[in-house]
Amino acid sequence: LTVTFQPAATGAAITALLAEKGLVIVDGPSAIGLYRIGLPYDMTAADAASYLAAATEVIATVEKAE
């Protein structure tokens, strides 16, 4: 997945959100602020995208990576 974080999101909030489901930042930020998120083996991209999209105070955008 590729995400952008809300400008006001703290590092602690980002870490807590990702750790809750075993997600990790594998790349980023890019020049335009994109981060690639790695998933645990037991989670689908669709499930992870739904989880992250619901966290609107931390996540600004979430897209499935090509």
PDB file of C-alpha atoms in Angstrom:
ATOM      1  CA  LEU A   1       0.000   0.000   0.000  1.00  0.00           C
ATOM      2  CA  THR A   2       0.983   3.593  -0.483  1.00  0.00           C
ATOM      3  CA  VAL A   3      -0.129   6.167   2.076  1.00  0.00           C
ATOM      4  CA  THR A   4       0.256   9.793   3.015  1.00  0.00           C
ATOM      5  CA  PHE A   5      -0.073  10.914   6.597  1.00  0.00           C
ATOM      6  CA  GLN A   6      -2.043  13.857   7.919  1.00  0.00           C
ATOM      7  CA  PRO A   7       0.265  16.839   8.490  1.00  0.00           C
ATOM      8  CA  ALA A   8      -0.712  16.961  12.180  1.00  0.00           C
ATOM      9  CA  ALA A   9      -0.141  13.225  12.772  1.00  0.00           C
ATOM     10  CA  THR A  10       2.571  12.579  15.345  1.00  0.00           C
ATOM     11  CA  GLY A  11       5.225   9.919  15.016  1.00  0.00           C
ATOM     12  CA  ALA A  12       3.766   8.188  18.057  1.00  0.00           C
ATOM     13  CA  ALA A  13       0.279   8.089  16.519  1.00  0.00           C
ATOM     14  CA  ILE A  14       1.641   6.715  13.246  1.00  0.00           C
ATOM     15  CA  THR A  15       3.705   4.065  15.030  1.00  0.00           C
ATOM     16  CA  ALA A  16       0.781   2.986  17.218  1.00  0.00           C
ATOM     17  CA  LEU A  17      -1.603   2.746  14.257  1.00  0.00           C
ATOM     18  CA  LEU A  18       0.773   0.622  12.201  1.00  0.00           C
ATOM     19  CA  ALA A  19       1.927  -1.580  15.088  1.00  0.00           C
ATOM     20  CA  GLU A  20      -1.644  -2.495  16.041  1.00  0.00           C
ATOM     21  CA  LYS A  21      -1.972  -4.571  12.856  1.00  0.00           C
ATOM     22  CA  GLY A  22       1.683  -5.456  12.263  1.00  0.00           C
ATOM     23  CA  LEU A  23       2.120  -2.984   9.404  1.00  0.00           C
ATOM     24  CA  VAL A  24       5.537  -1.460   8.687  1.00  0.00           C
ATOM     25  CA  ILE A  25       6.900   1.414   6.639  1.00  0.00           C
ATOM     26  CA  VAL A  26       9.142  -0.153   3.993  1.00  0.00           C
ATOM     27  CA  ASP A  27       9.939   2.965   1.962  1.00  0.00           C
ATOM     28  CA  GLY A  28       9.501   6.692   2.166  1.00  0.00           C
ATOM     29  CA  PRO A  29       8.926   9.406   2.302  1.00  0.00           C
ATOM     30  CA  SER A  30       9.155  10.037  -1.418  1.00  0.00           C
ATOM     31  CA  ALA A  31       9.699  13.541  -2.771  1.00  0.00           C
ATOM     32  CA  ILE A  32       5.926  14.071  -2.621  1.00  0.00           C
ATOM     33  CA  GLY A  33       5.412  12.525   0.821  1.00  0.00           C
ATOM     34  CA  LEU A  34       4.350   8.987  -0.111  1.00  0.00           C
ATOM     35  CA  TYR A  35       5.179   6.021   2.122  1.00  0.00           C
ATOM     36  CA  ARG A  36       5.028   2.341   1.142  1.00  0.00           C
ATOM     37  CA  ILE A  37       3.523   0.110   3.817  1.00  0.00           C
ATOM     38  CA  GLY A  38       4.394  -3.577   4.152  1.00  0.00           C
ATOM     39  CA  LEU A  39       1.734  -6.007   5.335  1.00  0.00           C
ATOM     40  CA  PRO A  40       1.984  -9.070   7.547  1.00  0.00           C
ATOM     41  CA  TYR A  41       1.499 -12.363   5.709  1.00  0.00           C
ATOM     42  CA  ASP A  42      -1.925 -12.957   7.253  1.00  0.00           C
ATOM     43  CA  MET A  43      -3.462  -9.648   6.117  1.00  0.00           C
ATOM     44  CA  THR A  44      -4.823  -8.839   2.662  1.00  0.00           C
ATOM     45  CA  ALA A  45      -4.168  -5.510   0.975  1.00  0.00           C
ATOM     46  CA  ALA A  46      -7.913  -4.817   0.976  1.00  0.00           C
ATOM     47  CA  ASP A  47      -8.169  -5.382   4.738  1.00  0.00           C
ATOM     48  CA  ALA A  48      -5.142  -3.203   5.413  1.00  0.00           C
ATOM     49  CA  ALA A  49      -6.455  -0.449   3.127  1.00  0.00           C
ATOM     50  CA  SER A  50      -9.815  -0.453   4.924  1.00  0.00           C
ATOM     51  CA  TYR A  51      -8.120  -0.327   8.332  1.00  0.00           C
ATOM     52  CA  LEU A  52      -5.868   2.562   7.329  1.00  0.00           C
ATOM     53  CA  ALA A  53      -8.589   4.495   5.490  1.00  0.00           C
ATOM     54  CA  ALA A  54     -10.711   4.462   8.655  1.00  0.00           C
ATOM     55  CA  ALA A  55      -7.902   6.161  10.619  1.00  0.00           C
ATOM     56  CA  THR A  56      -8.632   9.610   9.200  1.00  0.00           C
ATOM     57  CA  GLU A  57      -6.860  11.483  11.994  1.00  0.00           C
ATOM     58  CA  VAL A  58      -3.553   9.835  11.016  1.00  0.00           C
ATOM     59  CA  ILE A  59      -3.941   8.794   7.366  1.00  0.00           C
ATOM     60  CA  ALA A  60      -4.631  11.326   4.605  1.00  0.00           C
ATOM     61  CA  THR A  61      -4.674   8.930   1.614  1.00  0.00           C
ATOM     62  CA  VAL A  62      -4.271   5.205   1.048  1.00  0.00           C
ATOM     63  CA  GLU A  63      -3.933   3.415  -2.288  1.00  0.00           C
ATOM     64  CA  LYS A  64      -3.058  -0.108  -3.330  1.00  0.00           C
ATOM     65  CA  ALA A  65       0.435  -0.110  -4.833  1.00  0.00           C
ATOM     66  CA  GLU A  66       0.824  -1.412  -8.350  1.00  0.00           C
TER      67      GLU A  66
END
